[in-house]
Short mmCIF file of C-alpha atoms in Angstrom, two decimals:
data_model
loop_
_atom_site.label_atom_id
_atom_site.label_comp_id
_atom_site.label_asym_id
_atom_site.label_seq_id
_atom_site.Cartn_x
_atom_site.Cartn_y
_atom_site.Cartn_z
CA MET E 1 3.56 0.81 26.20
CA THR E 2 7.07 0.63 24.95
CA GLN E 3 7.90 -1.80 22.22
CA HIS E 4 11.41 -3.14 21.47
CA LEU E 5 13.22 -4.02 18.32
CA ALA E 6 16.42 -6.00 18.33
CA ASP E 7 19.26 -4.19 16.65
CA ALA E 8 20.39 -7.17 14.75
CA LEU E 9 18.11 -9.17 12.49
CA PRO E 10 18.92 -12.19 10.39
CA THR E 11 18.98 -11.41 6.71
CA SER E 12 16.51 -13.21 4.50
CA THR E 13 18.33 -15.21 1.83
CA GLY E 14 17.24 -17.65 -0.80
CA THR E 15 14.40 -17.66 -3.27
CA GLN E 16 10.93 -17.12 -1.85
CA PRO E 17 7.85 -18.66 -3.45
CA GLY E 18 5.14 -16.64 -5.20
CA TRP E 19 4.69 -13.24 -3.75
CA TRP E 20 1.08 -13.93 -2.81
CA ARG E 21 2.12 -16.76 -0.50
CA GLU E 22 3.49 -14.37 2.06
CA ALA E 23 2.23 -11.01 1.11
CA VAL E 24 0.93 -8.40 3.53
CA ILE E 25 -2.01 -6.84 1.65
CA TYR E 26 -3.52 -3.52 2.70
CA GLN E 27 -7.14 -2.82 2.03
CA VAL E 28 -8.02 0.67 0.85
CA TYR E 29 -11.69 1.67 1.07
CA PRO E 30 -11.47 4.40 -1.53
CA ARG E 31 -14.21 6.76 -0.22
CA SER E 32 -12.49 6.84 3.12
CA PHE E 33 -8.82 6.88 2.42
CA ALA E 34 -7.81 10.28 1.04
CA ASP E 35 -9.74 13.10 -0.76
CA SER E 36 -7.76 15.03 -3.37
CA ASN E 37 -10.45 17.53 -4.53
CA GLY E 38 -12.14 18.66 -1.31
CA ASP E 39 -15.59 17.10 -1.97
CA GLY E 40 -15.52 15.08 1.28
CA MET E 41 -15.15 11.78 -0.58
CA GLY E 42 -11.95 9.83 -1.02
CA ASP E 43 -10.81 9.28 -4.65
CA LEU E 44 -8.18 7.59 -6.80
CA GLU E 45 -5.88 10.65 -6.92
CA GLY E 46 -6.03 10.71 -3.10
CA ILE E 47 -4.92 7.05 -3.10
CA ARG E 48 -2.08 7.80 -5.59
CA SER E 49 -0.81 10.69 -3.42
CA ARG E 50 -0.63 8.33 -0.43
CA LEU E 51 1.04 5.34 -1.99
CA PRO E 52 4.49 6.38 -0.47
CA TYR E 53 2.88 6.04 2.91
CA LEU E 54 1.88 2.47 2.16
CA LYS E 55 5.37 1.73 0.81
CA GLU E 56 6.87 3.09 4.01
CA LEU E 57 4.42 1.15 6.14
CA GLY E 58 5.92 -2.03 4.56
CA VAL E 59 3.00 -3.72 2.86
CA ASP E 60 3.42 -5.71 -0.30
CA ALA E 61 0.12 -5.03 -2.10
CA VAL E 62 -2.94 -2.82 -2.03
CA TRP E 63 -6.45 -4.03 -2.50
CA LEU E 64 -8.86 -1.34 -3.67
CA SER E 65 -12.49 -1.72 -2.80
CA PRO E 66 -14.82 -0.86 -5.76
CA PHE E 67 -14.29 2.36 -7.63
CA TYR E 68 -16.46 1.48 -10.73
CA ALA E 69 -19.29 3.48 -12.22
CA SER E 70 -22.18 2.90 -9.76
CA PRO E 71 -25.28 4.56 -8.38
CA GLN E 72 -23.78 3.82 -4.90
CA ALA E 73 -26.82 2.00 -3.58
CA ASP E 74 -24.32 -0.20 -1.76
CA ALA E 75 -21.13 1.84 -1.62
CA GLY E 76 -20.07 0.84 -5.09
CA TYR E 77 -20.80 -2.91 -4.81
CA ASP E 78 -23.67 -2.22 -7.28
CA VAL E 79 -21.69 -1.83 -10.45
CA ALA E 80 -23.24 -0.19 -13.57
CA ASP E 81 -20.10 -0.52 -15.69
CA TYR E 82 -17.15 -2.66 -14.87
CA ARG E 83 -14.82 -0.89 -17.29
CA ALA E 84 -15.55 2.69 -16.22
CA ILE E 85 -14.60 4.66 -13.10
CA ASP E 86 -17.30 6.41 -11.09
CA PRO E 87 -16.80 10.23 -11.43
CA MET E 88 -16.79 10.49 -7.58
CA PHE E 89 -13.49 8.56 -7.63
CA GLY E 90 -11.95 10.04 -10.84
CA THR E 91 -11.26 8.64 -14.27
CA LEU E 92 -9.75 5.62 -15.97
CA HIS E 93 -6.59 7.70 -16.36
CA ASP E 94 -6.48 8.11 -12.54
CA ALA E 95 -6.83 4.29 -12.09
CA ASP E 96 -4.02 3.72 -14.60
CA ALA E 97 -1.85 6.28 -12.63
CA VAL E 98 -2.51 4.43 -9.40
CA ILE E 99 -1.46 1.09 -10.88
CA ARG E 100 1.64 2.55 -12.61
CA GLU E 101 2.88 4.45 -9.60
CA ALA E 102 2.29 1.58 -7.27
CA HIS E 103 4.39 -0.62 -9.55
CA GLU E 104 7.11 2.05 -9.55
CA LEU E 105 7.12 1.85 -5.71
CA GLY E 106 7.23 -1.96 -5.73
CA LEU E 107 3.55 -2.36 -4.59
CA ARG E 108 1.06 -4.56 -6.34
CA ILE E 109 -2.55 -3.52 -6.90
CA ILE E 110 -5.53 -5.94 -6.43
CA VAL E 111 -8.91 -4.62 -7.70
CA ASP E 112 -12.27 -5.64 -6.30
CA LEU E 113 -14.51 -7.54 -8.63
CA VAL E 114 -18.23 -8.04 -8.07
CA PRO E 115 -19.49 -10.89 -10.24
CA ASN E 116 -22.46 -12.17 -8.25
CA HIS E 117 -24.62 -9.11 -9.08
CA CYS E 118 -24.57 -5.76 -10.84
CA SER E 119 -26.46 -2.56 -10.54
CA ASP E 120 -30.02 -2.27 -11.74
CA GLN E 121 -28.54 0.56 -13.86
CA HIS E 122 -26.31 -1.89 -15.72
CA GLU E 123 -27.13 -1.74 -19.44
CA TRP E 124 -27.90 -5.47 -19.49
CA PHE E 125 -30.49 -5.24 -16.77
CA LYS E 126 -32.13 -2.03 -18.11
CA GLN E 127 -32.45 -3.76 -21.54
CA ALA E 128 -33.84 -6.91 -19.87
CA LEU E 129 -36.54 -4.85 -18.30
CA ARG E 130 -37.43 -3.10 -21.55
CA GLU E 131 -37.56 -6.34 -23.59
CA GLY E 132 -39.93 -8.17 -21.24
CA PRO E 133 -40.63 -11.80 -20.24
CA GLY E 134 -39.19 -14.63 -22.25
CA THR E 135 -36.58 -12.51 -24.03
CA PRO E 136 -32.91 -13.40 -24.22
CA LEU E 137 -31.54 -10.66 -21.94
CA ARG E 138 -33.70 -11.79 -19.14
CA GLU E 139 -31.95 -15.14 -19.16
CA ARG E 140 -28.73 -13.40 -17.97
CA PHE E 141 -30.52 -12.72 -14.69
CA HIS E 142 -32.85 -14.75 -12.52
CA PHE E 143 -36.24 -13.68 -13.71
CA ARG E 144 -39.21 -15.88 -12.62
CA PRO E 145 -43.06 -15.71 -12.54
CA GLY E 146 -44.47 -15.31 -9.08
CA GLN E 147 -46.41 -17.86 -7.07
CA GLY E 148 -50.18 -17.76 -6.24
CA ALA E 149 -53.13 -17.37 -8.62
CA ASP E 150 -52.11 -13.87 -9.73
CA GLY E 151 -48.38 -14.36 -9.37
CA SER E 152 -48.20 -11.86 -6.50
CA GLU E 153 -46.08 -14.04 -4.23
CA PRO E 154 -42.30 -14.30 -4.60
CA PRO E 155 -41.04 -17.35 -6.59
CA ASN E 156 -39.48 -18.81 -3.43
CA ASP E 157 -38.81 -18.03 0.20
CA TRP E 158 -35.35 -16.73 -0.04
CA GLU E 159 -34.49 -13.75 2.05
CA SER E 160 -32.16 -10.94 1.11
CA ILE E 161 -28.86 -10.65 3.05
CA PHE E 162 -29.88 -7.02 3.75
CA GLY E 163 -33.30 -8.09 4.97
CA GLY E 164 -36.72 -8.62 3.29
CA PRO E 165 -37.49 -10.85 0.35
CA ALA E 166 -34.73 -11.70 -2.08
CA TRP E 167 -37.16 -10.96 -4.96
CA THR E 168 -38.57 -7.80 -6.41
CA ARG E 169 -41.50 -7.65 -8.83
CA VAL E 170 -41.29 -5.56 -12.02
CA ALA E 171 -44.05 -3.88 -13.89
CA ASP E 172 -44.77 -6.79 -16.29
CA GLY E 173 -45.40 -9.07 -13.31
CA GLU E 174 -42.13 -11.07 -13.22
CA TRP E 175 -39.83 -11.16 -10.30
CA TYR E 176 -36.01 -10.91 -10.33
CA LEU E 177 -33.56 -12.34 -7.73
CA HIS E 178 -31.25 -10.12 -5.56
CA LEU E 179 -29.46 -11.73 -2.70
CA PHE E 180 -28.55 -8.23 -1.56
CA ALA E 181 -30.28 -4.90 -2.15
CA PRO E 182 -33.11 -4.65 -4.83
CA GLU E 183 -30.71 -2.40 -6.74
CA GLN E 184 -28.37 -5.41 -7.12
CA PRO E 185 -29.84 -8.06 -9.37
CA ASP E 186 -28.00 -11.35 -9.36
CA PHE E 187 -26.42 -12.60 -12.57
CA ASN E 188 -27.38 -16.02 -13.89
CA TRP E 189 -23.98 -17.71 -14.06
CA GLU E 190 -25.47 -20.67 -16.01
CA HIS E 191 -25.58 -18.29 -19.03
CA PRO E 192 -22.62 -18.34 -21.33
CA ALA E 193 -22.78 -14.66 -22.05
CA VAL E 194 -22.23 -13.87 -18.34
CA GLN E 195 -19.21 -16.17 -18.24
CA ASP E 196 -17.78 -14.60 -21.39
CA GLU E 197 -18.33 -11.05 -20.17
CA PHE E 198 -16.49 -11.58 -16.92
CA ARG E 199 -13.55 -13.26 -18.59
CA SER E 200 -13.34 -10.15 -20.82
CA ILE E 201 -13.57 -7.91 -17.71
CA LEU E 202 -10.70 -9.84 -16.20
CA ARG E 203 -8.55 -9.26 -19.21
CA PHE E 204 -9.47 -5.55 -19.38
CA TRP E 205 -8.02 -4.94 -15.83
CA LEU E 206 -5.10 -7.43 -16.35
CA ASP E 207 -4.25 -5.50 -19.54
CA LEU E 208 -4.17 -2.23 -17.46
CA GLY E 209 -1.74 -3.90 -15.07
CA ALA E 210 -3.86 -5.13 -12.17
CA ASP E 211 -1.97 -7.77 -10.19
CA GLY E 212 -5.15 -9.70 -9.17
CA PHE E 213 -8.73 -9.59 -8.10
CA ARG E 214 -10.59 -9.77 -4.79
CA ILE E 215 -13.74 -11.60 -5.71
CA ASP E 216 -16.78 -10.38 -3.89
CA VAL E 217 -19.28 -13.04 -2.74
CA ALA E 218 -17.18 -15.66 -4.57
CA HIS E 219 -19.30 -18.32 -2.98
CA GLY E 220 -22.63 -16.97 -4.32
CA LEU E 221 -22.45 -17.11 -8.11
CA VAL E 222 -24.14 -20.47 -8.66
CA LYS E 223 -27.59 -21.31 -7.24
CA ALA E 224 -29.01 -24.74 -6.58
CA PRO E 225 -30.99 -26.11 -9.51
CA GLY E 226 -34.61 -25.09 -9.46
CA LEU E 227 -34.01 -22.40 -6.84
CA PRO E 228 -35.58 -24.61 -4.02
CA ASP E 229 -37.10 -23.09 -0.99
CA LEU E 230 -35.11 -22.76 2.17
CA GLY E 231 -38.09 -24.18 4.03
CA ARG E 232 -37.24 -22.49 7.26
CA ASP E 233 -37.60 -19.11 8.89
CA GLU E 234 -34.02 -18.00 9.31
CA GLN E 235 -32.58 -14.54 8.85
CA LEU E 236 -29.44 -14.80 6.83
CA LYS E 237 -26.18 -13.35 8.01
CA LEU E 238 -23.72 -11.57 5.67
CA LEU E 239 -20.80 -13.08 7.51
CA GLY E 240 -22.28 -16.44 8.44
CA ASN E 241 -21.58 -20.07 7.64
CA GLN E 242 -25.02 -21.52 7.01
CA VAL E 243 -25.55 -24.25 4.45
CA LEU E 244 -27.72 -22.57 1.83
CA PRO E 245 -28.98 -23.29 -1.66
CA PHE E 246 -27.50 -20.05 -3.06
CA PHE E 247 -24.03 -20.13 -1.40
CA ASP E 248 -21.07 -22.43 -1.86
CA GLN E 249 -22.55 -24.58 -4.58
CA ASP E 250 -20.22 -26.96 -6.28
CA GLY E 251 -20.75 -25.29 -9.69
CA VAL E 252 -18.69 -22.26 -8.67
CA HIS E 253 -15.48 -24.26 -9.07
CA GLU E 254 -15.83 -24.63 -12.81
CA ILE E 255 -16.03 -20.87 -13.09
CA TYR E 256 -12.87 -20.33 -11.15
CA ARG E 257 -11.04 -22.89 -13.19
CA SER E 258 -11.89 -20.89 -16.28
CA TRP E 259 -10.68 -17.73 -14.50
CA ARG E 260 -7.46 -19.33 -13.54
CA LEU E 261 -6.70 -20.03 -17.21
CA VAL E 262 -7.15 -16.26 -17.87
CA LEU E 263 -4.89 -15.27 -14.96
CA ASP E 264 -2.22 -17.66 -16.15
CA GLU E 265 -2.14 -16.03 -19.54
CA TYR E 266 -0.39 -13.08 -17.91
CA ALA E 267 3.08 -12.81 -16.45
CA GLY E 268 3.86 -11.69 -12.96
CA ASP E 269 1.82 -14.10 -10.72
CA ARG E 270 -1.64 -12.44 -11.14
CA ILE E 271 -3.93 -13.83 -8.50
CA GLY E 272 -7.53 -14.41 -7.51
CA VAL E 273 -8.65 -13.92 -3.89
CA ALA E 274 -11.98 -15.32 -2.79
CA GLU E 275 -14.40 -13.76 -0.38
CA ALA E 276 -16.01 -17.07 0.37
CA TRP E 277 -18.20 -17.61 3.35
CA THR E 278 -18.40 -21.42 3.71
CA PRO E 279 -19.56 -23.78 6.40
CA SER E 280 -16.03 -25.01 7.12
CA ALA E 281 -12.31 -24.38 6.39
CA ASP E 282 -12.27 -27.50 4.28
CA ARG E 283 -15.01 -26.08 2.05
CA THR E 284 -12.99 -22.87 1.70
CA ALA E 285 -9.97 -24.87 0.63
CA MET E 286 -11.86 -26.20 -2.30
CA TYR E 287 -11.69 -22.75 -3.89
CA LEU E 288 -7.86 -22.95 -3.73
CA ARG E 289 -7.13 -26.14 -5.51
CA PRO E 290 -4.12 -25.83 -7.85
CA ASP E 291 -6.23 -24.98 -10.91
CA GLU E 292 -8.58 -22.52 -9.16
CA LEU E 293 -7.91 -19.36 -7.11
CA HIS E 294 -4.80 -18.47 -5.08
CA GLN E 295 -6.15 -17.27 -1.73
CA ALA E 296 -9.33 -17.01 0.33
CA PHE E 297 -10.08 -14.75 3.28
CA ASN E 298 -9.89 -16.72 6.51
CA PHE E 299 -13.11 -15.60 8.10
CA HIS E 300 -12.94 -18.41 10.56
CA TYR E 301 -9.92 -16.73 12.09
CA LEU E 302 -11.57 -13.27 11.98
CA ASN E 303 -14.49 -14.61 13.96
CA THR E 304 -12.29 -16.14 16.76
CA GLY E 305 -12.18 -14.19 19.98
CA TRP E 306 -9.23 -13.21 22.11
CA ASP E 307 -8.88 -16.65 23.75
CA ALA E 308 -5.73 -18.78 23.59
CA GLU E 309 -7.52 -22.14 23.28
CA ALA E 310 -9.88 -20.97 20.59
CA LEU E 311 -7.12 -19.23 18.66
CA ARG E 312 -4.86 -22.30 18.65
CA ALA E 313 -7.76 -24.48 17.42
CA THR E 314 -8.54 -22.06 14.61
CA ILE E 315 -4.86 -21.66 13.58
CA ASP E 316 -4.44 -25.41 13.48
CA GLU E 317 -7.64 -25.97 11.47
CA SER E 318 -6.76 -23.13 9.08
CA LEU E 319 -3.26 -24.45 8.38
CA ASP E 320 -4.49 -28.09 8.14
CA SER E 321 -7.20 -27.27 5.70
CA MET E 322 -4.90 -25.36 3.31
CA ARG E 323 -2.04 -27.90 3.40
CA PRO E 324 -3.69 -30.52 1.13
CA VAL E 325 -4.39 -28.02 -1.68
CA GLY E 326 -0.91 -26.35 -1.35
CA ALA E 327 -2.46 -22.90 -0.77
CA PRO E 328 -1.32 -20.28 1.80
CA THR E 329 -3.34 -19.58 4.77
CA THR E 330 -4.52 -16.04 5.10
CA TRP E 331 -5.10 -14.07 8.31
CA VAL E 332 -7.36 -11.08 8.74
CA LEU E 333 -8.68 -9.15 11.75
CA SER E 334 -10.78 -6.34 10.23
CA ASN E 335 -12.30 -5.26 6.98
CA HIS E 336 -15.07 -2.87 5.62
CA ASP E 337 -17.87 -5.28 6.69
CA VAL E 338 -17.06 -5.97 10.35
CA VAL E 339 -16.58 -4.04 13.63
CA ARG E 340 -12.91 -3.04 13.91
CA HIS E 341 -10.95 -5.49 15.99
CA ARG E 342 -9.80 -2.97 18.52
CA THR E 343 -13.47 -2.50 19.53
CA ARG E 344 -14.41 -6.24 19.18
CA PHE E 345 -11.62 -7.19 21.45
CA GLY E 346 -12.20 -4.35 23.87
CA THR E 347 -8.82 -2.66 24.32
CA LEU E 348 -5.95 -1.24 22.28
CA GLU E 349 -3.59 -3.61 24.11
CA LYS E 350 -5.43 -6.62 22.78
CA ALA E 351 -5.59 -5.20 19.28
CA ARG E 352 -1.84 -4.62 19.22
CA ALA E 353 -1.16 -8.11 20.54
CA ALA E 354 -3.52 -9.63 18.03
CA ALA E 355 -1.80 -7.84 15.20
CA LEU E 356 1.66 -9.20 16.17
CA LEU E 357 0.17 -12.68 16.44
CA MET E 358 -1.44 -12.40 13.06
CA LEU E 359 1.73 -11.16 11.36
CA ALA E 360 3.78 -14.04 12.92
CA LEU E 361 1.66 -16.79 11.40
CA PRO E 362 2.54 -18.66 8.19
CA GLY E 363 1.07 -17.33 4.98
CA SER E 364 -0.42 -13.95 3.89
CA ALA E 365 -1.89 -11.25 6.10
CA TYR E 366 -4.54 -8.58 5.38
CA VAL E 367 -4.49 -5.10 7.01
CA TYR E 368 -7.57 -2.86 6.79
CA GLN E 369 -6.93 0.79 6.54
CA GLY E 370 -6.63 2.48 9.90
CA GLU E 371 -5.98 -0.63 11.89
CA GLU E 372 -2.28 0.26 11.85
CA LEU E 373 -3.40 3.50 13.62
CA GLY E 374 -5.26 1.60 16.32
CA LEU E 375 -8.55 3.06 15.20
CA PRO E 376 -11.65 1.99 17.10
CA GLU E 377 -15.12 1.51 15.67
CA VAL E 378 -17.16 4.67 15.55
CA VAL E 379 -20.25 3.52 17.27
CA ASP E 380 -22.11 6.77 17.82
CA LEU E 381 -22.79 7.95 14.27
CA PRO E 382 -26.02 9.85 13.91
CA ASP E 383 -28.78 8.02 12.00
CA GLU E 384 -28.97 10.71 9.44
CA VAL E 385 -25.44 10.27 8.14
CA ARG E 386 -25.56 6.39 7.92
CA GLN E 387 -25.45 4.85 4.40
CA ASP E 388 -25.26 1.12 4.97
CA PRO E 389 -28.28 -0.29 3.05
CA SER E 390 -29.01 -2.78 5.79
CA PHE E 391 -29.38 0.00 8.36
CA PHE E 392 -32.69 0.85 6.76
CA LYS E 393 -34.02 -2.72 6.87
CA ALA E 394 -35.84 -3.56 10.14
CA ASN E 395 -34.92 -7.23 9.87
CA GLY E 396 -31.60 -6.95 8.08
CA GLN E 397 -28.02 -6.93 9.37
CA ASP E 398 -27.08 -4.78 12.32
CA GLY E 399 -26.65 -1.85 9.86
CA LEU E 400 -23.55 -0.68 11.58
CA ARG E 401 -20.96 -1.19 8.87
CA ASP E 402 -20.58 2.58 8.49
CA GLY E 403 -18.70 2.60 11.85
CA CYS E 404 -15.60 0.92 10.33
CA ARG E 405 -15.77 3.06 7.21
CA VAL E 406 -15.26 6.51 8.66
CA PRO E 407 -12.39 8.30 6.80
CA ILE E 408 -8.95 7.88 8.42
CA PRO E 409 -7.06 10.67 10.06
CA TRP E 410 -3.74 11.81 8.47
CA SER E 411 -2.70 15.03 10.29
CA GLY E 412 -3.72 18.06 12.23
CA ASP E 413 -5.83 18.55 15.45
CA GLN E 414 -9.24 19.09 13.84
CA ALA E 415 -11.44 17.13 11.57
CA PRO E 416 -11.02 16.06 8.74
CA TYR E 417 -7.46 15.57 9.91
CA GLY E 418 -5.82 15.95 6.58
CA PHE E 419 -8.29 13.63 4.79
CA GLY E 420 -9.14 16.50 2.47
CA THR E 421 -10.10 20.17 2.43
CA GLY E 422 -13.88 19.71 2.36
CA GLY E 423 -14.81 17.67 5.44
CA SER E 424 -15.50 13.94 5.32
CA TRP E 425 -18.57 11.96 4.16
CA LEU E 426 -18.83 10.39 7.64
CA PRO E 427 -17.94 12.50 10.73
CA GLN E 428 -14.70 11.69 12.51
CA PRO E 429 -14.43 11.63 16.28
CA ALA E 430 -12.62 14.49 18.03
CA GLU E 431 -10.32 11.93 19.77
CA TRP E 432 -8.89 10.83 16.46
CA ALA E 433 -6.54 13.87 16.49
CA GLY E 434 -4.12 11.83 18.61
CA LEU E 435 -4.45 8.82 16.34
CA SER E 436 -3.45 10.46 13.02
CA VAL E 437 -0.48 9.35 11.00
CA GLU E 438 1.25 12.60 11.76
CA ALA E 439 0.65 12.24 15.54
CA GLN E 440 1.95 8.62 15.64
CA THR E 441 4.88 8.86 13.28
CA GLY E 442 8.18 8.80 15.19
CA ASP E 443 6.53 7.91 18.51
CA PRO E 444 8.10 4.59 19.56
CA GLU E 445 5.02 3.62 21.64
CA SER E 446 2.53 4.25 18.82
CA THR E 447 0.53 1.55 17.06
CA LEU E 448 1.67 2.89 13.72
CA GLU E 449 5.36 2.47 14.65
CA LEU E 450 4.53 -1.00 15.99
CA TYR E 451 3.10 -1.99 12.57
CA ARG E 452 6.06 -0.45 10.74
CA SER E 453 8.44 -2.40 12.95
CA ALA E 454 6.60 -5.57 12.70
CA LEU E 455 6.47 -5.44 8.92
CA ARG E 456 10.14 -4.58 8.80
CA VAL E 457 10.95 -7.64 10.87
CA ARG E 458 8.58 -9.87 8.97
CA ARG E 459 10.19 -8.91 5.64
CA ALA E 460 13.74 -9.46 6.98
CA HIS E 461 13.38 -12.59 9.03
CA PRO E 462 13.75 -15.81 6.95
CA ALA E 463 11.44 -17.77 9.23
CA LEU E 464 8.49 -15.43 8.78
CA GLY E 465 6.12 -15.13 5.74
CA ALA E 466 5.32 -18.20 3.72
CA GLY E 467 4.94 -21.56 5.34
CA ASP E 468 2.32 -24.11 6.27
CA GLY E 469 2.82 -24.94 9.90
CA VAL E 470 3.94 -23.96 13.38
CA GLU E 471 5.61 -25.87 16.19
CA TRP E 472 3.53 -25.31 19.34
CA LEU E 473 5.64 -25.01 22.56
CA PRO E 474 4.59 -25.78 26.16
CA ALA E 475 2.81 -22.77 27.69
CA PRO E 476 0.67 -21.87 30.68
CA ALA E 477 -3.11 -21.72 30.38
CA GLY E 478 -4.20 -18.62 28.41
CA VAL E 479 -0.80 -18.39 26.65
CA LEU E 480 0.26 -19.39 23.13
CA ALA E 481 3.83 -20.16 22.25
CA PHE E 482 5.05 -21.41 18.84
CA ARG E 483 8.22 -21.73 16.95
CA ARG E 484 8.94 -21.18 13.29
CA GLY E 485 12.54 -22.16 12.60
CA ASP E 486 14.68 -19.85 14.74
CA PHE E 487 11.67 -17.49 15.46
CA VAL E 488 9.45 -17.81 18.55
CA CYS E 489 6.12 -15.99 19.19
CA THR E 490 4.59 -15.87 22.69
CA VAL E 491 1.10 -14.52 23.30
CA ASN E 492 -0.63 -13.81 26.66
CA THR E 493 -4.38 -13.53 26.18
CA THR E 494 -5.09 -13.32 29.84
CA ASP E 495 -5.51 -10.04 31.93
CA GLU E 496 -2.66 -10.97 34.31
CA PRO E 497 1.12 -11.22 33.71
CA VAL E 498 2.46 -14.70 33.27
CA ARG E 499 5.96 -16.02 34.09
CA LEU E 500 7.47 -17.57 31.05
CA PRO E 501 11.22 -17.93 30.58
CA ALA E 502 12.47 -15.90 27.64
CA PRO E 503 12.98 -18.29 24.73
CA GLY E 504 15.65 -16.12 23.03
CA THR E 505 16.61 -12.56 22.17
CA LEU E 506 13.86 -9.98 22.07
CA LEU E 507 12.83 -8.82 18.59
CA LEU E 508 9.61 -6.99 19.16
CA ALA E 509 6.76 -6.70 21.79
CA SER E 510 3.29 -5.23 21.62
CA GLY E 511 3.54 -3.86 25.10
CA ASP E 512 6.12 -2.88 27.74
CA LEU E 513 8.27 -5.91 28.47
CA ALA E 514 9.96 -4.86 31.74
CA ASP E 515 11.13 -8.39 32.59
CA PRO E 516 11.95 -10.73 29.72
CA ASP E 517 10.83 -13.69 31.82
CA VAL E 518 7.42 -12.21 32.51
CA LEU E 519 4.93 -12.01 29.64
CA PRO E 520 2.58 -8.95 30.33
CA ALA E 521 -1.17 -9.23 30.15
CA ASP E 522 -2.65 -9.03 26.63
CA CYS E 523 0.78 -8.91 25.01
CA THR E 524 2.56 -10.67 22.14
CA VAL E 525 6.30 -10.94 22.00
CA TRP E 526 8.56 -11.92 19.07
CA TRP E 527 11.90 -13.58 19.84
CA GLN E 528 14.95 -14.68 17.87
CA GLY E 529 15.17 -18.18 19.30
#
């Protein structure tokens, strides 16, 4: 599986647009990245110690999944205090050190923000419970009387994303809304205090030096007036595109316009990135109008299989939808909520080819920790170690998100492979010894060195990075070929070699290119055309 890199690359010249238009952003899942104190759980000091690795990898920014004070009912996406660090991850001083040292290395830091809901241990919610029905603090959440003669039925028929009713009844008889776990009450974003609080939270982290925010459930903040029934028996999907009365309501855009004003108060192109599951790419684009957010995750691309025709259609739709609002298209293959793409696609060869395709497309790309090592999903975790809340709901999601969250291997031939000295909170497979950073570094056939080479070429080549279109070239069935300036990318999504005359000088290939005029099965090749 030998890859090739041309000795001579064109040198990028001229002024590039905002960094976020072409950035490669690396997602760190803190509890699974690096453990500095031997408690089996990754932490901020572990992240800080591994920043040089990310710099060498060649990424531009690092997105940190939540590290806030939290009871960890949903792996930190249940926040009790948005201005404090959970002791399992360290201290505010540790967070400051990560941001400062990242900046010294030329890396930007994007922090995860969770505005749709908080923890049931958040002071506001605890006080709302104490004060009782009809009191001001309850208006900051969605408290409602129940239905039925005795109020024992939920206020409407909404289901939680994690399964079961989206309502929980409290001791005084009222019910509160939680689109996720019962420990995650939804904020009422119609309330001015909620809006004021989150603008203050934005400034807190911007003052600390954060370069932007990944906005969790960005499409969920506003609910349809009156909280109408769904009126149908339909299990919701976390990563779906249904039209729903609590997702993708038009009122969210006023919120993000107010956030953009805050981001623009600060120098250095501070950004907002929306996790927005919408029914269409055009609806996603609405979050990225010039006075709103900067990027949104391209889940339509993530959900596209390894098929040339489907990929071309999704790429075109993605680029076409972003062009009118002047926003960069983003590309992503894996994250902490989905099965790793090596396993989804079925082979390492397809995963490597998909990575080169993604990194060749115009705009910004996201890399989930461990994908640069070619890590597969861990599918055989024992039930007793699983922590995904939806695993414990009979009618919830598949409950298998833990499989993409297993701590990554750094070195050595035995678990925990350099992750830390005290084991790892989820068990790592024995075969990961050969996939560690140490094992792959310097091996020209390794997936890690493929990513390093690809990011080096991407940074150096003036035709790569930012842009809003590709020129499709004629290609056989099952093959994609496109040009960007003097760069050409060819992709064979079939399981057989395809004859295709070399369009230029070889830059990089995801597999062994024995004959430049024959594109191997499940292989992507970059050319200087």
